[in-house]
Amino acid sequence: MARGNNFKYVRKATNKGKVDKYYFVRYRGTPLQEPPIAMPDDINSPEFLLKYRQLMGIEVYNDFTYSSLISDYKISEEFLNLSPSTAKFYNTYLTRIENMWGRLLVSDTKPKIILLTRDEMAKEFGRGSANNFLTTIRNLISWGVPREYANFNPCDEIAPYKKGEGFLPWSQEAIEFWRKNAEPKLVYAMEYALYLGQRQADLLKLLRSDRKDDVFVLRQNKAKKSMWVPIHSELDKVIKDIPVDSLWCLTNFYNEPWTINSFKSAWNKEKNKEKMKWFKDQGFVFHGLRKNAVVNLLEAGCTPDEVKAITGHETTAMVEHYGKGVNQRKQARTAIAKLEDYKNKKT
């Protein structure tokens, strides 16, 4: 499997013959930039890893501590093939683990220590962070067990905190409120999310050229797969009203493509305006629109597989989880209809 370039200080250059060359360059683009050092051509080779370790000052000697485990894990095939966003997520918690336990032997970690740390993190940072810590250290030690860092994984019997229902789908009242009161650029983003059912990051990188007649052909970054999504007639009306001012479908207030951070900042700033107080108090978030898309498809009678074909969800279980409320509403309507029918027959 080809390895992605998550190596710190490593830069790729492609010559005219389209052959990739790799260079180790510290502090690139700053006054402190060091001369580039050529790396082995094959980024997947053991020679590449060895030279990288040497240049980074990573000791080949392994003392089986958390610091050694984390260093080894970060240059492993498994870690280097993570998407940039997932690698960033892991790095956040790997840094915390190293700061807490860097000098400790991995094999000395008992389940009780993991449990106590999880609970302390929940108190200080919330249950979501505690679960993220547990996920990270479980995967880290699982990677280390066959490499003799430990004989077993102390996290195996520790459950994460139970999650709630997650992000709520927006109410129709909230959708109409946003349409009437929010900045048009942010209304457009809501409409795309509502009708395409894609994640925020995938919507923001959508190009006008990704439209092929009446469908969008897009690539989901998280799932790493291409999707073919027909365009709803209501979304088509919205698209026709959007000024053509960029190659991107969704642009910021300067007609430039959004970054994830700039979009989140603009969205939160909009939500915090005085006139948006009612909306903010409802607690709806952008990702809830993805659930709206699922619910709308299910209420229209789509099967879970048909829903997945639009939204790209990996599992039927997730779609069915979103559909719990849909089934309850259908059953409630059926029950009342039966009651009405029963009363009519008696009279």
C-alpha positions as a printed Julia matrix, in Angstrom:
347×3 Matrix{Float64}:
   0.0    0.0     0.0
   1.34   3.43   -0.92
   2.18   5.58    2.04
   0.95   9.17    2.31
   3.42  11.89    3.27
   2.74  12.66    6.93
   6.49  12.96    7.65
   7.37  16.23    9.35
   9.93  18.28    7.35
   9.69  15.98    4.31
   8.79  17.67    1.03
   8.01  16.06   -2.31
   9.29  17.38   -5.63
   8.31  15.96   -9.01
  10.73  16.38  -11.9
   9.83  16.71  -15.57
   9.89  12.95  -15.93
   7.15  12.84  -13.28
   9.38  10.98  -10.83
   8.8   11.84   -7.19
  11.83  12.93   -5.18
  11.76  13.5    -1.44
  13.81  15.97    0.59
  14.22  16.56    4.3
  14.08  20.34    4.9
  13.84  21.85    8.37
  12.14  25.24    8.83
  11.28  25.58    5.15
  10.33  29.09    4.06
  11.84  30.77    7.12
  15.19  32.51    7.74
  16.22  29.39    9.67
  15.73  27.05    6.69
  18.4   24.35    6.53
  19.83  22.89    3.28
  17.63  20.12    1.84
  18.81  16.55    2.32
  17.89  13.99   -0.34
  15.89  11.03    0.92
  15.59   7.52   -0.59
  13.24   7.54   -3.58
  10.83   4.97   -2.17
   8.84   6.49    0.68
   7.58   3.0     1.57
  11.04   1.48    2.02
  12.74   0.58    5.33
  15.71   2.68    4.17
  13.49   5.75    4.01
  12.19   5.16    7.54
  15.68   4.56    8.9
  17.11   7.74    7.38
  14.13   9.74    8.6
  14.62   8.44   12.14
  18.29   9.38   12.02
  17.59  12.91   10.75
  14.91  13.44   13.38
  17.22  12.21   16.1
  14.96   9.29   16.98
  16.95   6.65   18.78
  16.95   3.22   17.22
  17.24   1.86   20.73
  13.82   0.92   22.11
  13.23   1.22   25.86
   9.55   0.14   25.5
   8.21   3.31   27.08
   5.25   5.3    25.8
   7.66   7.79   24.21
   9.27   5.0    22.16
   5.9    3.5    21.26
   4.52   6.83   20.09
   7.68   7.58   18.07
   7.47   4.19   16.37
   3.74   4.45   15.78
   4.05   7.87   14.13
   6.36   6.51   11.42
   4.38   3.31   10.91
   2.5    2.3     7.78
  -0.76   2.5     9.7
  -0.27   6.06   10.94
   1.22   7.49    7.75
  -1.75   6.29    5.72
  -4.25   8.16    7.89
  -6.02  11.12    6.34
  -4.59  14.51    7.43
  -7.64  15.23    9.61
  -7.49  11.83   11.33
  -3.73  12.14   11.87
  -4.28  15.57   13.44
  -6.94  14.09   15.73
  -4.61  11.29   16.85
  -1.68  13.67   17.33
  -3.7   15.74   19.79
  -4.22  12.78   22.1
  -0.84  11.15   21.47
   0.76  14.37   22.72
  -1.35  14.23   25.88
  -0.43  10.6    26.45
   3.27  11.29   26.0
   3.12  14.28   28.34
   1.47  12.14   31.02
   3.23   8.81   30.62
   6.2    9.28   28.27
   8.76   7.64   30.58
   6.5    4.84   31.79
   6.73   1.29   30.47
   3.73   0.4    28.34
   3.67  -3.09   29.87
   3.17  -1.6    33.36
  -0.15   0.0    32.44
  -3.05  -1.6    34.3
  -6.74  -1.3    33.32
  -7.4    0.65   36.52
  -4.98   3.39   35.41
  -6.73   3.71   32.04
 -10.12   3.85   33.76
  -9.05   6.51   36.28
  -7.49   8.62   33.52
 -10.62   8.33   31.39
 -12.76   9.5    34.32
 -10.44  12.4    35.16
 -10.45  13.55   31.54
 -14.25  13.4    31.5
 -14.41  15.69   34.53
 -11.94  18.19   33.1
 -12.65  18.14   29.36
 -15.98  16.34   28.95
 -17.04  12.83   27.97
 -16.26  13.34   24.3
 -12.59  14.03   25.03
 -12.47  11.09   27.44
 -13.78   8.77   24.73
 -11.28  10.19   22.23
  -8.46   9.52   24.68
  -9.68   5.94   25.14
  -9.92   5.36   21.39
  -6.41   6.7    20.8
  -4.64   4.77   23.55
  -6.53   1.57   22.72
  -5.38   1.76   19.09
  -1.86   2.77   20.12
  -1.37  -0.17   22.48
  -3.06  -2.57   20.03
  -0.42  -1.57   17.52
   2.28  -2.09   20.16
   1.25  -5.53   21.47
   2.58  -7.58   18.51
   5.73  -5.45   18.66
   6.34  -6.6    22.25
   5.55  -3.32   23.99
   2.98  -5.16   26.11
   1.51  -8.64   26.47
  -2.1   -7.47   26.42
  -4.15  -4.34   25.88
  -5.38  -2.92   29.21
  -8.1   -0.97   27.38
  -9.94  -4.01   26.05
 -12.41  -4.3    28.93
 -13.01  -0.56   29.33
 -16.08   0.83   27.63
 -16.39   4.4    26.4
 -19.0    6.68   27.89
 -22.38   6.2    26.27
 -23.17   8.72   23.61
 -26.42  10.63   23.41
 -28.52  10.92   20.29
 -25.84  13.05   18.68
 -26.62  16.02   16.46
 -30.31  16.77   16.03
 -31.83  17.24   12.58
 -33.02  20.79   12.09
 -36.71  21.51   12.5
 -38.54  22.98    9.5
 -38.99  26.16   11.52
 -35.2   26.4    12.02
 -34.56  25.83    8.31
 -36.98  28.61    7.34
 -35.55  30.92   10.01
 -32.01  30.45    8.65
 -33.21  31.03    5.09
 -34.84  34.33    6.04
 -32.22  35.72    8.43
 -28.74  34.37    7.67
 -26.21  35.78    5.21
 -26.91  34.42    1.69
 -23.49  32.75    1.43
 -24.3   30.74    4.56
 -27.83  29.99    3.38
 -26.36  28.47    0.21
 -24.19  26.19    2.34
 -27.23  25.08    4.32
 -29.13  24.24    1.12
 -26.26  22.17   -0.27
 -26.0   20.23    3.0
 -29.75  19.72    3.24
 -30.17  18.29   -0.26
 -26.83  16.54   -0.86
 -26.39  15.07    2.64
 -22.59  15.34    2.53
 -20.09  16.3     5.23
 -19.09  19.93    5.59
 -15.51  19.4     4.37
 -16.7   17.66    1.19
 -19.25  20.38    0.41
 -16.72  23.19    0.8
 -14.36  21.7    -1.78
 -17.13  21.02   -4.32
 -16.37  22.56   -7.73
 -18.87  23.73  -10.32
 -17.12  21.39  -12.73
 -18.1   18.49  -10.46
 -21.62  18.9   -11.79
 -22.33  16.6   -14.71
 -25.78  17.48  -16.1
 -28.2   16.72  -13.24
 -25.74  15.05  -10.83
 -22.72  15.93   -8.74
 -19.75  13.58   -8.94
 -17.79  14.14   -5.76
 -15.2   12.41   -3.62
 -15.72  11.93    0.11
 -12.5   12.65    1.95
 -13.27  10.65    5.11
 -14.55   7.53    3.34
 -12.11   7.97    0.43
 -14.71   7.04   -2.16
 -16.43   8.7    -5.1
 -20.14   9.5    -4.92
 -22.66  10.1    -7.72
 -25.43  12.27   -6.24
 -28.44  13.43   -8.3
 -29.42  17.08   -7.82
 -32.82  17.67   -6.2
 -35.05  20.09   -8.12
 -35.2   22.47   -5.13
 -31.41  22.55   -4.9
 -31.23  23.18   -8.64
 -33.37  26.31   -8.13
 -30.97  27.5    -5.42
 -27.93  26.86   -7.63
 -29.46  28.94  -10.43
 -29.85  31.86   -8.01
 -26.21  31.74   -6.84
 -23.98  34.24   -8.71
 -21.28  32.53  -10.75
 -18.27  34.17   -9.12
 -15.84  31.28   -8.65
 -14.82  27.8    -9.72
 -16.16  26.59   -6.37
 -19.84  26.03   -5.65
 -19.64  27.65   -2.21
 -17.51  30.73   -1.59
 -16.86  33.16    1.25
 -17.8   36.84    1.39
 -14.83  37.68   -0.87
 -15.85  35.12   -3.5
 -12.93  32.89   -2.55
 -13.16  29.22   -1.54
 -13.88  28.58    2.12
 -11.34  26.88    4.34
 -12.81  24.66    7.04
 -11.67  27.06    9.76
 -12.91  30.21    8.02
 -16.29  28.6     7.38
 -16.69  27.5    11.0
 -15.7   30.97   12.16
 -18.2   32.68    9.85
 -20.94  30.2    10.79
 -20.42  30.75   14.53
 -20.21  34.52   14.09
 -23.51  34.47   12.22
 -25.16  32.28   14.84
 -24.05  34.65   17.61
 -25.7   37.71   16.09
 -28.51  39.21   18.17
 -31.12  38.57   15.48
 -30.14  34.87   15.44
 -30.7   34.34   19.18
 -33.78  32.16   18.66
 -31.85  29.87   16.31
 -28.83  29.64   18.6
 -31.05  28.72   21.55
 -32.38  25.71   19.61
 -28.9   24.13   19.62
 -28.81  23.12   15.95
 -25.4   22.65   14.29
 -24.33  22.36   10.66
 -23.72  18.6    10.84
 -27.35  18.11   11.85
 -28.29  18.88    8.24
 -26.68  15.6     7.21
 -29.14  13.87    9.52
 -31.95  15.91    7.91
 -30.97  14.46    4.55
 -31.13  10.92    5.93
 -34.48  11.49    7.65
 -36.01  13.07    4.53
 -34.93  10.13    2.37
 -36.29   7.59    4.86
 -39.59   9.43    5.19
 -39.86   9.39    1.4
 -39.74   5.59    1.61
 -36.09   5.01    0.63
 -34.4    1.84    1.86
 -31.23   2.13    3.99
 -29.16   1.06    0.97
 -30.74   3.81   -1.14
 -29.98   6.34    1.59
 -26.34   5.2     1.73
 -26.11   5.64   -2.04
 -26.82   9.36   -1.54
 -25.1   10.2     1.75
 -22.22   7.73    1.61
 -22.73   6.38    5.13
 -20.62   3.25    5.58
 -23.02   1.2     7.69
 -26.72   0.4     7.59
 -26.72   0.59   11.39
 -25.97   4.32   11.31
 -28.77   4.98    8.83
 -31.18   2.92   10.92
 -30.08   4.82   14.03
 -30.99   8.07   12.29
 -34.28   6.49   11.22
 -35.53   5.59   14.7
 -37.65   8.71   14.88
 -38.96   8.12   11.36
 -40.18   4.63   12.26
 -41.78   5.93   15.45
 -43.68   8.62   13.55
 -44.85   6.16   10.91
 -46.03   3.72   13.56
 -47.79   6.51   15.48
 -49.64   7.65   12.35
 -50.61   4.06   11.56
 -51.87   3.57   15.13
 -54.06   6.7    15.03
 -55.36   5.76   11.58
 -56.39   2.35   12.94
 -58.07   4.0    15.92
 -60.01   6.37   13.65
 -61.01   3.45   11.43
 -62.15   1.45   14.46
 -64.32   4.33   15.73
 -65.86   4.87   12.3
 -66.83   1.22   12.08
 -68.54   1.36   15.49
 -70.69   4.37   14.56
